PDB file of C-alpha atoms in Angstrom:
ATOM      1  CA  UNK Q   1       2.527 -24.998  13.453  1.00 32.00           C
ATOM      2  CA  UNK Q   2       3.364 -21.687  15.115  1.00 35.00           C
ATOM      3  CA  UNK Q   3       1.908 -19.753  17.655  1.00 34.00           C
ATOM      4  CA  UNK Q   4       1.167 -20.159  21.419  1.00 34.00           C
ATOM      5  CA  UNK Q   5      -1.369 -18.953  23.920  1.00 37.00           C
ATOM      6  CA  UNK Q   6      -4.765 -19.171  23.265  1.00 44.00           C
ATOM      7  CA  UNK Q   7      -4.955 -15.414  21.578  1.00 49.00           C
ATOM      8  CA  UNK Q   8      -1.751 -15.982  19.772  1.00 55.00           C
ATOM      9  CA  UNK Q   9      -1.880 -16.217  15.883  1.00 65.00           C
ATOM     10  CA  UNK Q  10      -1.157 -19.575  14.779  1.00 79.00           C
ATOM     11  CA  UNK Q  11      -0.221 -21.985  11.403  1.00 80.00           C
ATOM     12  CA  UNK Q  12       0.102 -24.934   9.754  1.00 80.00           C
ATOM     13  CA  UNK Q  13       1.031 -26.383   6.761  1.00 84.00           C
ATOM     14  CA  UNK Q  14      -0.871 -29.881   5.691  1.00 85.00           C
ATOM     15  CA  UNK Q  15      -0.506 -31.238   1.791  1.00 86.00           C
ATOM     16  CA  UNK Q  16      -0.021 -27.645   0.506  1.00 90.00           C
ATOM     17  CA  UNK Q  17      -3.003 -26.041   2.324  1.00 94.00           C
ATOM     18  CA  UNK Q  18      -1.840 -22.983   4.476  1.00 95.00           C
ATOM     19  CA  UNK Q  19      -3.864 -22.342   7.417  1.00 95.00           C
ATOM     20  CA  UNK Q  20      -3.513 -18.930   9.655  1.00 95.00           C
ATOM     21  CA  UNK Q  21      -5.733 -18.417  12.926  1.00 94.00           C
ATOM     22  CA  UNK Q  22      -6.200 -15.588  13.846  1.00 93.00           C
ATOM     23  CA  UNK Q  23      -8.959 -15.834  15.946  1.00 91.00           C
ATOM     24  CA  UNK Q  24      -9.128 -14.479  19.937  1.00 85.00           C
ATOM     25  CA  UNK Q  25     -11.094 -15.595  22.917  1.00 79.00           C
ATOM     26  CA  UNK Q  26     -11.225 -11.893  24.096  1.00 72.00           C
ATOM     27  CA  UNK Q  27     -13.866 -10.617  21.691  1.00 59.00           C
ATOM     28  CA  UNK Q  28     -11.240  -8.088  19.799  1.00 61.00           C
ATOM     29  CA  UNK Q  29     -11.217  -7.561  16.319  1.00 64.00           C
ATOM     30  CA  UNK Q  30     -14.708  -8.702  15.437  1.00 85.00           C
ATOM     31  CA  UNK Q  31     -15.062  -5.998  12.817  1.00 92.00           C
ATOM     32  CA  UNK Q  32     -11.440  -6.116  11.272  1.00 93.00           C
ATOM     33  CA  UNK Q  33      -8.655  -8.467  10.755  1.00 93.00           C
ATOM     34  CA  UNK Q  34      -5.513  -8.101   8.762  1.00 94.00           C
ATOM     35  CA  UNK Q  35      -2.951 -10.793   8.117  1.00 94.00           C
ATOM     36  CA  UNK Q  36       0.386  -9.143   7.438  1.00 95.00           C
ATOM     37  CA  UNK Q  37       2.559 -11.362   4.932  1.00 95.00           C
ATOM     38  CA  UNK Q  38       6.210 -10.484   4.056  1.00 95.00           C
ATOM     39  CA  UNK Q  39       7.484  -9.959   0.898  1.00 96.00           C
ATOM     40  CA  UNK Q  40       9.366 -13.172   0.496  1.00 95.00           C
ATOM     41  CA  UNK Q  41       6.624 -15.789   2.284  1.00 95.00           C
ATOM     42  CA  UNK Q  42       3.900 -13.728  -0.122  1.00 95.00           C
ATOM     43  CA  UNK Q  43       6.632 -15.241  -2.958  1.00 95.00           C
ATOM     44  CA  UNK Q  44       6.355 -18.548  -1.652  1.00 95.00           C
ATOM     45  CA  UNK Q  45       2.678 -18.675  -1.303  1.00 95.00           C
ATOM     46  CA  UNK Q  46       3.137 -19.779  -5.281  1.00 94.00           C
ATOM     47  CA  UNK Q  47       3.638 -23.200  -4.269  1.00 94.00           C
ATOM     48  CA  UNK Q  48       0.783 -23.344  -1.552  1.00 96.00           C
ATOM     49  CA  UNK Q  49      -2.544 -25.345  -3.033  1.00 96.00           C
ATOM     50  CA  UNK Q  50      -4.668 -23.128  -0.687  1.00 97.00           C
ATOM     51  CA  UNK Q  51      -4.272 -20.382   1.809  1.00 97.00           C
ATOM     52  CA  UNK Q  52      -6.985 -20.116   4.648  1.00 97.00           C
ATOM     53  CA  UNK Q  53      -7.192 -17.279   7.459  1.00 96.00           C
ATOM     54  CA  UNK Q  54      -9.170 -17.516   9.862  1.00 95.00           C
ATOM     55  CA  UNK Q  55     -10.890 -14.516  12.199  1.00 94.00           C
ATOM     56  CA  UNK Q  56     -13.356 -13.363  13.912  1.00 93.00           C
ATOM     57  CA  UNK Q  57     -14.688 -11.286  11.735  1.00 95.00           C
ATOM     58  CA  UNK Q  58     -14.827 -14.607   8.608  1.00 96.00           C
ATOM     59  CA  UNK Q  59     -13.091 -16.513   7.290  1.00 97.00           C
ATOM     60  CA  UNK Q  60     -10.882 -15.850   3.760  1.00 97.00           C
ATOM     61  CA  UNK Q  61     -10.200 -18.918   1.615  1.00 97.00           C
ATOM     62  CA  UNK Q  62      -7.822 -18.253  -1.400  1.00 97.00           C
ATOM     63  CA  UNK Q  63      -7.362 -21.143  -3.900  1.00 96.00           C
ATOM     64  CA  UNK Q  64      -3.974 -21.951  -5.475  1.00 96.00           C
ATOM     65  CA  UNK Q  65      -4.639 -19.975  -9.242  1.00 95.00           C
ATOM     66  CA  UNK Q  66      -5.573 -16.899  -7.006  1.00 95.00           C
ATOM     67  CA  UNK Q  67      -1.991 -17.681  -4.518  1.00 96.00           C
ATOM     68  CA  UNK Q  68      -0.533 -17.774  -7.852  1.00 95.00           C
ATOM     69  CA  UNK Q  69      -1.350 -13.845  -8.536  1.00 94.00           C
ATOM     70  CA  UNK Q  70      -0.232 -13.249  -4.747  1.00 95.00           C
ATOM     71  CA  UNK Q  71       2.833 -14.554  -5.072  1.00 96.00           C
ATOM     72  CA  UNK Q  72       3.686 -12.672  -8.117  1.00 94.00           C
ATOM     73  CA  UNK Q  73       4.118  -9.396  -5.592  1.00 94.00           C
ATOM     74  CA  UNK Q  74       7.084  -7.176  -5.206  1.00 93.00           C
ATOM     75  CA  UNK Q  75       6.136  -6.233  -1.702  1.00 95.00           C
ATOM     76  CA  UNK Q  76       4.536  -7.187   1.525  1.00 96.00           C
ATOM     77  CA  UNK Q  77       0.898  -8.061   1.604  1.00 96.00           C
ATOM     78  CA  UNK Q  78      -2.057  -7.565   3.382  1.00 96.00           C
ATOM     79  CA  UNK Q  79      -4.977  -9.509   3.718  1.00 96.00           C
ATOM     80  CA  UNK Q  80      -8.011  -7.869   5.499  1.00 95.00           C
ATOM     81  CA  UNK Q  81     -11.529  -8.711   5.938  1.00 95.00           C
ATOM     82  CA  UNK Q  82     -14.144  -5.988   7.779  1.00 95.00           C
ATOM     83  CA  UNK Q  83     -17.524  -5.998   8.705  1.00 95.00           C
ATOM     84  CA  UNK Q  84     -18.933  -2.407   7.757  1.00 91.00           C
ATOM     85  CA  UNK Q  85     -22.086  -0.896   9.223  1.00 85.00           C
ATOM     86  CA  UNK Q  86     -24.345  -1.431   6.327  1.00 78.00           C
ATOM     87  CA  UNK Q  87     -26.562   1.944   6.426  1.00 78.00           C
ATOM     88  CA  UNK Q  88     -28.501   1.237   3.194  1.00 65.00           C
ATOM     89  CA  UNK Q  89     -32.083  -0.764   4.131  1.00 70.00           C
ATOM     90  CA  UNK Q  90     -31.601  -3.078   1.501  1.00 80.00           C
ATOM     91  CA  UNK Q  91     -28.404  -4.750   3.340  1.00 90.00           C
ATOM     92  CA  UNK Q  92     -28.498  -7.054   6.038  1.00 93.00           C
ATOM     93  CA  UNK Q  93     -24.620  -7.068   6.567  1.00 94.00           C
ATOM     94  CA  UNK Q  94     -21.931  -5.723   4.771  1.00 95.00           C
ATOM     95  CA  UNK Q  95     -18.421  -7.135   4.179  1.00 96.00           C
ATOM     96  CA  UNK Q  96     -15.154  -5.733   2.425  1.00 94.00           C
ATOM     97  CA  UNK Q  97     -11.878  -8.074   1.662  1.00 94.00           C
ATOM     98  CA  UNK Q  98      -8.777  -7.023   0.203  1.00 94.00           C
ATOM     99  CA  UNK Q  99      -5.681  -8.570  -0.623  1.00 95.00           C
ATOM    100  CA  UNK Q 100      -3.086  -5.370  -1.084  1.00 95.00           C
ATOM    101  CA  UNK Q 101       0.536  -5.180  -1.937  1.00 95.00           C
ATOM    102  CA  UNK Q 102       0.877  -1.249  -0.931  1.00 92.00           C
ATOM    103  CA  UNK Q 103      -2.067   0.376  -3.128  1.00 91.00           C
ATOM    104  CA  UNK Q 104      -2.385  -2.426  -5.510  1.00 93.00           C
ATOM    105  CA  UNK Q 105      -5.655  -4.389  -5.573  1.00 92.00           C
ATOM    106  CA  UNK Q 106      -3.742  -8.337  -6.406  1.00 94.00           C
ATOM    107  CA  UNK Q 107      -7.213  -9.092  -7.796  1.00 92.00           C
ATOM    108  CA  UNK Q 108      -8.748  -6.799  -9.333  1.00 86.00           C
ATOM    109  CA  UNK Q 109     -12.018  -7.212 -10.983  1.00 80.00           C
ATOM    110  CA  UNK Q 110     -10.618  -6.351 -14.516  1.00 78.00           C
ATOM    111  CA  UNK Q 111      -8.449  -9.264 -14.321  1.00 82.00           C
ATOM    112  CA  UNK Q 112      -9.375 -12.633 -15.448  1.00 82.00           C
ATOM    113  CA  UNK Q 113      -6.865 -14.871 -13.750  1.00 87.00           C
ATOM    114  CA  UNK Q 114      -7.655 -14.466 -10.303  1.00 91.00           C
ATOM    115  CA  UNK Q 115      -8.845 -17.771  -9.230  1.00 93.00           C
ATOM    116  CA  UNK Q 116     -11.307 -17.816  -6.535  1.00 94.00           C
ATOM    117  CA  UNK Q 117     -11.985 -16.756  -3.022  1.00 95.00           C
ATOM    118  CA  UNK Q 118     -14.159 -18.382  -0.665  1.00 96.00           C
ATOM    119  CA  UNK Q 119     -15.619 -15.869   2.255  1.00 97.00           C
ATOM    120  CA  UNK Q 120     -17.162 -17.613   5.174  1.00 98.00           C
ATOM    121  CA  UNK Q 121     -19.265 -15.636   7.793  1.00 97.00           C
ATOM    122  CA  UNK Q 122     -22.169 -15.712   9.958  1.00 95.00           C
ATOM    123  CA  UNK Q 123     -25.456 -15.486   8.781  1.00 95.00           C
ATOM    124  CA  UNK Q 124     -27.573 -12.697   9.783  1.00 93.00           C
ATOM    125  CA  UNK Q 125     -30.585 -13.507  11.818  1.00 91.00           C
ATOM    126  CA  UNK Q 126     -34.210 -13.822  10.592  1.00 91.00           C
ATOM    127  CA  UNK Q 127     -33.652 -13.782   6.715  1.00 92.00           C
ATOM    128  CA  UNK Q 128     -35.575 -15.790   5.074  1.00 92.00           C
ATOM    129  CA  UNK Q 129     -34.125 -15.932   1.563  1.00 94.00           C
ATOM    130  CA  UNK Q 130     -30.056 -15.130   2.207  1.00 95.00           C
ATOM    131  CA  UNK Q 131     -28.325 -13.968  -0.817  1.00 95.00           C
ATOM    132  CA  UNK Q 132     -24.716 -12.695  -1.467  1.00 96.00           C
ATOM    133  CA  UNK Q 133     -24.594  -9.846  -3.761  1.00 92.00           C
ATOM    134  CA  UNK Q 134     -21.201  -7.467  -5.187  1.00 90.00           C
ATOM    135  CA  UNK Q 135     -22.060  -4.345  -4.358  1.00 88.00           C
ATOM    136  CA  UNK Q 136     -20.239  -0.806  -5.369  1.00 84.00           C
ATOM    137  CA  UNK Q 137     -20.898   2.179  -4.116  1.00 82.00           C
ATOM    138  CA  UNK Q 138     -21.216   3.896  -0.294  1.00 83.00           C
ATOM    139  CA  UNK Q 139     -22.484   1.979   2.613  1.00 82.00           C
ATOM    140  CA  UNK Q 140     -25.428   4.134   1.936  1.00 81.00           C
ATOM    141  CA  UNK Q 141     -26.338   3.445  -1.425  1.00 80.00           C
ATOM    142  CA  UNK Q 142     -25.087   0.171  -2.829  1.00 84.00           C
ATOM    143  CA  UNK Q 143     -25.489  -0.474  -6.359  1.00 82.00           C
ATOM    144  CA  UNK Q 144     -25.959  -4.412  -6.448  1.00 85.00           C
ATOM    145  CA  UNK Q 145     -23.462  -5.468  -9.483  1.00 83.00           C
ATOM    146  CA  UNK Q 146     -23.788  -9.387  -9.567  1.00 86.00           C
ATOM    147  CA  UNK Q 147     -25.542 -12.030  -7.513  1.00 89.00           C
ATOM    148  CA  UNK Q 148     -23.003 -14.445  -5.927  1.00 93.00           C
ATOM    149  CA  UNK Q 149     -22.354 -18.252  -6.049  1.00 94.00           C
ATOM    150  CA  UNK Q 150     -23.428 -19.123  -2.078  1.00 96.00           C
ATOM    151  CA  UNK Q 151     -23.029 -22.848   0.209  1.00 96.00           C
ATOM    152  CA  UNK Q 152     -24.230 -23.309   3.471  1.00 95.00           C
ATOM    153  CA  UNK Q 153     -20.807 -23.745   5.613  1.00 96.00           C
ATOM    154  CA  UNK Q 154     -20.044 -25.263   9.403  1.00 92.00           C
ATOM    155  CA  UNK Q 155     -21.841 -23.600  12.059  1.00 92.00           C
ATOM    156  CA  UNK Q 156     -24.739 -22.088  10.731  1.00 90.00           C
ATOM    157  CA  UNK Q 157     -22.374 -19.941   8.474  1.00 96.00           C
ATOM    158  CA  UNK Q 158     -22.400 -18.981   4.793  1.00 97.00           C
ATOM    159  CA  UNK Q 159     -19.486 -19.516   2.280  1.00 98.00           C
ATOM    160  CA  UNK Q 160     -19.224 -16.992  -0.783  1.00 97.00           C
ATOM    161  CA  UNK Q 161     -17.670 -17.620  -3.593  1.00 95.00           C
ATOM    162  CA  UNK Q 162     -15.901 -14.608  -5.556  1.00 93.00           C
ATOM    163  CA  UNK Q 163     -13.371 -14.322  -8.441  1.00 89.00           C
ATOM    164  CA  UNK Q 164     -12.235 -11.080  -7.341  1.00 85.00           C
ATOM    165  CA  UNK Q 165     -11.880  -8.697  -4.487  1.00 84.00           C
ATOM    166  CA  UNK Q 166     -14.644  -6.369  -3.486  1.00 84.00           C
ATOM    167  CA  UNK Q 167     -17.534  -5.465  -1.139  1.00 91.00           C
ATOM    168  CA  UNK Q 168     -20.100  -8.026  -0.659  1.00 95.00           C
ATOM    169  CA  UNK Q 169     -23.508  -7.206   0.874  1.00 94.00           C
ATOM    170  CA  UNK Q 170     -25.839 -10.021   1.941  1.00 95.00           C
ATOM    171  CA  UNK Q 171     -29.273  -9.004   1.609  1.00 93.00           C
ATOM    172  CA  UNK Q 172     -33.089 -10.891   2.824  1.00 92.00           C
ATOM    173  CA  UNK Q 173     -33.911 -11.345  -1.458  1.00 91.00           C
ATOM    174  CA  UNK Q 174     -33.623  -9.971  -4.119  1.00 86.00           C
ATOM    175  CA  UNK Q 175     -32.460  -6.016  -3.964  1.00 83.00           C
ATOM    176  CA  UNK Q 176     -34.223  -3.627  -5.589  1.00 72.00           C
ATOM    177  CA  UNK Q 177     -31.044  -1.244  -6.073  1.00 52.00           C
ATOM    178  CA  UNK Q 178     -29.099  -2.208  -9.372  1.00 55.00           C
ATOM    179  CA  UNK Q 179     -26.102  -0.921 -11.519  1.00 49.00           C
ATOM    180  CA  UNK Q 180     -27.746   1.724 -14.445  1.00 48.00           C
ATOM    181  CA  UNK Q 181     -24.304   2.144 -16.039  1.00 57.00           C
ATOM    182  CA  UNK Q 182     -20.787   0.765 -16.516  1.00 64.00           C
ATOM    183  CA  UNK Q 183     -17.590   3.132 -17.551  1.00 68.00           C
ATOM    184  CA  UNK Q 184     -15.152   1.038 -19.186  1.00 69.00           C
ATOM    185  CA  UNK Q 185     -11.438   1.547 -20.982  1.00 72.00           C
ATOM    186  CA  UNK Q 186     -10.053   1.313 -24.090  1.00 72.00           C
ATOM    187  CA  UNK Q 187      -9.186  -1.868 -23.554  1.00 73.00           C
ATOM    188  CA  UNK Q 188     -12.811  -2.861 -22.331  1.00 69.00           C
ATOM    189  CA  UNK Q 189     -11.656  -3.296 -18.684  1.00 73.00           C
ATOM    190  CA  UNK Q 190     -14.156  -2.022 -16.207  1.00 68.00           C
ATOM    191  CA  UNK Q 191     -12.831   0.824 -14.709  1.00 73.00           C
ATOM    192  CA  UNK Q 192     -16.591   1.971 -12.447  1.00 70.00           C
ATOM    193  CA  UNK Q 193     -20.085   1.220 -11.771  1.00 65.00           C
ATOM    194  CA  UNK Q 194     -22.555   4.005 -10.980  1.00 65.00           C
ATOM    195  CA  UNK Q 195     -26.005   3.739 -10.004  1.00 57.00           C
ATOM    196  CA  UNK Q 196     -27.027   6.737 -12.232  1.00 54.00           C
ATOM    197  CA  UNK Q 197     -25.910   7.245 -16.167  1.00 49.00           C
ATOM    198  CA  UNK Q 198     -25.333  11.065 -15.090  1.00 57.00           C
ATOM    199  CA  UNK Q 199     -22.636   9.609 -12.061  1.00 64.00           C
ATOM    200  CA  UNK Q 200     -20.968   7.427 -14.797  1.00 62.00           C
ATOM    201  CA  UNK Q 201     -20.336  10.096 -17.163  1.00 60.00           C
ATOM    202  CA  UNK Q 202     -18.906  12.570 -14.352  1.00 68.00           C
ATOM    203  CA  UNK Q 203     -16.463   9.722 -13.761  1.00 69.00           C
ATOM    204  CA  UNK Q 204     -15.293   9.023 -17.342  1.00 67.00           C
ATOM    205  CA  UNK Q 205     -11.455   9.447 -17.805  1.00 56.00           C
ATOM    206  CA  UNK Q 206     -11.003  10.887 -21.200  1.00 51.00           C
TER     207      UNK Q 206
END
């Protein structure tokens, strides 16, 4: 375990399960949290069963097939998890996670190996019927892509269950708002989701 103080990141390392705190008493960083991870411990992350990271913001579980795509990086990486002001009415919060080495998305939604990621974070107040959603799109008009897999989790909190890295809206039922078209390559990867045919073909890459 590393890490002193009671605002000082911390670790451990129990049976192949990594876990990082990064959690403060001083009520910083309650929007956004990035874990910075070197090049070489990124590597090693191969041989981890489980990587957890703790914030303030939520909490970012990554299992060992998606550790396996992490540690397959020529560079450092970042993990980050934000709470974004969720504009459109249909929201009740709104939360981005990425796992980046430079530009590079580690799990993409066009791949199919990416394991899975667990997101844990509070649950908004008076909602009734709390579901997860991927959303694309701007704060401000969402275009709800795919219910997700949900758990009630310790402390009145919600764990989300992903297979890639995107933004997540959690929403009081079932949005109205939902994807009208999908632009895919050549190769039948997904390359955008529009809320309007007309956006979708402005977007196609010839």
């Amino acid at each position: 375990r590393v890490g002193t103080g009671e605002n000082q990141p911390s670790g451990s390392n129990e049976n192949g399960e990594v876990a990082i705190d990064l959690t403060t008493t001083t009520g910083t960083n309650d929007t956004k949290a990035t874990l910075n991870v070197a090049e070489d411990t990124a590597q090693s992350l191969g041989n981890a069963e489980g990587l957890t990271v703790a914030t303030n913001v939520g909490t970012v579980q990554l299992n060992a097939v998606a550790l396996d795509k992490v540690a397959q990086t020529t560079n450092d990486v970042a993990i980050t998890i934000e709470k974004k002001t969720a504009s459109a009415s249909s929201a009740e919060a709104l939360y981005t996670v990425e796992v980046k080495s430079g530009d590079k998305n580690l799990l993409s939604e066009s791949a199919t190996d990416n394991g899975t990621v667990t997101i844990i974070v509070a649950k908004p107040a008076d909602v009734e019927d709390l579901q997860a959603w991927y959303v694309v799109g701007e704060t401000d008009k969402l275009v709800y892509v795919e219910k997700l897999k949900t758990a009630d989790a310790e402390d009145g909190k919600i764990a989300i269950n992903i297979n890639h890295l995107s933004m997540i809206a959690l929403t009081n039922g079932t949005p109205d708002a939902q994807e009208a078209a999908v632009v895919t390559d050549s190769n039948g990867a997904v390359t955008g989701r529009y809320a309007t045919l007309n956006d979708a073909i402005k977007n196609v890459t010839n």
